PDB file of C-alpha atoms in Angstrom:
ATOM      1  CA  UNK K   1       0.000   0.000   0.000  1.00  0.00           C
ATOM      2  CA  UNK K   2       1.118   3.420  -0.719  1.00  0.00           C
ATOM      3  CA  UNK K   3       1.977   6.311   2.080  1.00  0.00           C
ATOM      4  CA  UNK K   4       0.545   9.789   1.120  1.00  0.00           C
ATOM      5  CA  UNK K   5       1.644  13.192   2.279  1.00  0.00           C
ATOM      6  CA  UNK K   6      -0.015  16.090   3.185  1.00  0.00           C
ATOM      7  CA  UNK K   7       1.043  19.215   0.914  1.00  0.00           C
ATOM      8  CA  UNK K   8       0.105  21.380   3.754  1.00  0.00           C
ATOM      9  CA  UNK K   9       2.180  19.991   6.836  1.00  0.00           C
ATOM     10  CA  UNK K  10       4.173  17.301   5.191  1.00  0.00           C
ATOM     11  CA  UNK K  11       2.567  14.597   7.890  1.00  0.00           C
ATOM     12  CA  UNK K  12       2.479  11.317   6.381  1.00  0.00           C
ATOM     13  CA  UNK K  13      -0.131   8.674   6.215  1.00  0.00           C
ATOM     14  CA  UNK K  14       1.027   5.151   6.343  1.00  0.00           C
ATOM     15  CA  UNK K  15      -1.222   2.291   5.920  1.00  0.00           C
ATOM     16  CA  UNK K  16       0.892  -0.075   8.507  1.00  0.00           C
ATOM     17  CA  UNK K  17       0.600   2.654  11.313  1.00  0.00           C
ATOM     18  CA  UNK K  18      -2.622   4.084  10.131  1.00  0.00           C
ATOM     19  CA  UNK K  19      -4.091   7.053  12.243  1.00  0.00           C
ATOM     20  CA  UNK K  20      -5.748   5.130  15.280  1.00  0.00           C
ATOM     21  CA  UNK K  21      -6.030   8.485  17.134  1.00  0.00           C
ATOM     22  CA  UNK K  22      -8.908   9.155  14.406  1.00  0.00           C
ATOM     23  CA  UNK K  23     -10.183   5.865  15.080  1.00  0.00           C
ATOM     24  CA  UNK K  24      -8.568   4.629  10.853  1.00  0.00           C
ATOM     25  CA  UNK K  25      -7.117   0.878  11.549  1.00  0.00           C
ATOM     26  CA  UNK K  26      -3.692  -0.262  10.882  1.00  0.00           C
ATOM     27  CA  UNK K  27      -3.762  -1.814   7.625  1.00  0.00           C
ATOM     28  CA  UNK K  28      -6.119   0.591   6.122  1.00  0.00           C
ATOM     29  CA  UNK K  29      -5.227   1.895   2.355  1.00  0.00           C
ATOM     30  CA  UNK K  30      -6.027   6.069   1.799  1.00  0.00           C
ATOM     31  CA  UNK K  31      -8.452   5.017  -0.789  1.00  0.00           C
ATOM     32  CA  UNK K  32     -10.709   3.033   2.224  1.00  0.00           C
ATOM     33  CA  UNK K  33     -10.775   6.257   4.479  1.00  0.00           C
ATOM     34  CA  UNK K  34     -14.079   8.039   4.724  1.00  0.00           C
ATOM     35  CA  UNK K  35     -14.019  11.287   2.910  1.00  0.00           C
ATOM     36  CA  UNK K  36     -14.549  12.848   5.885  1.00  0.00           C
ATOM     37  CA  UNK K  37     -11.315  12.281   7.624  1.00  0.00           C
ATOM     38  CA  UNK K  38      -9.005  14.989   7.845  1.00  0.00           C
ATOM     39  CA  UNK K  39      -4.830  15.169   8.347  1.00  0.00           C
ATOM     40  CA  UNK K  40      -4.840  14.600  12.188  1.00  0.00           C
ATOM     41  CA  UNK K  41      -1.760  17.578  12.268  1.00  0.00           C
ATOM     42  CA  UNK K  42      -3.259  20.411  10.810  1.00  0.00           C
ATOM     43  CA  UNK K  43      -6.894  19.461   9.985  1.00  0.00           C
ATOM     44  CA  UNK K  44      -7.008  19.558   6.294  1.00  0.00           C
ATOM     45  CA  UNK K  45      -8.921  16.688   4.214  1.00  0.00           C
ATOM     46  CA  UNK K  46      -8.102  13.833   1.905  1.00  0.00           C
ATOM     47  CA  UNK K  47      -7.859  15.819  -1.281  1.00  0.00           C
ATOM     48  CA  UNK K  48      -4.625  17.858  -0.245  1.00  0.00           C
ATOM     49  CA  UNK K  49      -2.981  14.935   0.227  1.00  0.00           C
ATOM     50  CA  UNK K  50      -0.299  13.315  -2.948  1.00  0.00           C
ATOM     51  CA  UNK K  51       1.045   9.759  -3.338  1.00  0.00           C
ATOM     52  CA  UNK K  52       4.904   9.880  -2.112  1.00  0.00           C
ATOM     53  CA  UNK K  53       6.947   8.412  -4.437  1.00  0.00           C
ATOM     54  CA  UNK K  54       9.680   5.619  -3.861  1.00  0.00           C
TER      55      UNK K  54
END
């Protein structure tokens, strides 16, 4: 699964760790996170976030 980054305060979502805080599962890709959610660091929501690239 892929790790995306926000553009706004570079925090990274990784699908291992996932963002329990916000009650998203280890294990969970981006694309299976409700639109809703937004970057736990400085509250902004899945569409300013970018694939980062290997």
């Amino acid at each position: 699964m892929k790790k995306y980054i926000c553009t706004v305060c570079d925090w990274v979502y990784d699908p291992e760790v996932g963002d329990p805080e916000s009650g998203i599962a280890p294990g969970t890709a981006f694309e299976d996170i409700p639109e809703d959610w937004v970057c736990p660091v400085c509250g902004v929501g899945k569409e300013d976030f970018q694939v980062v690239e290997d």
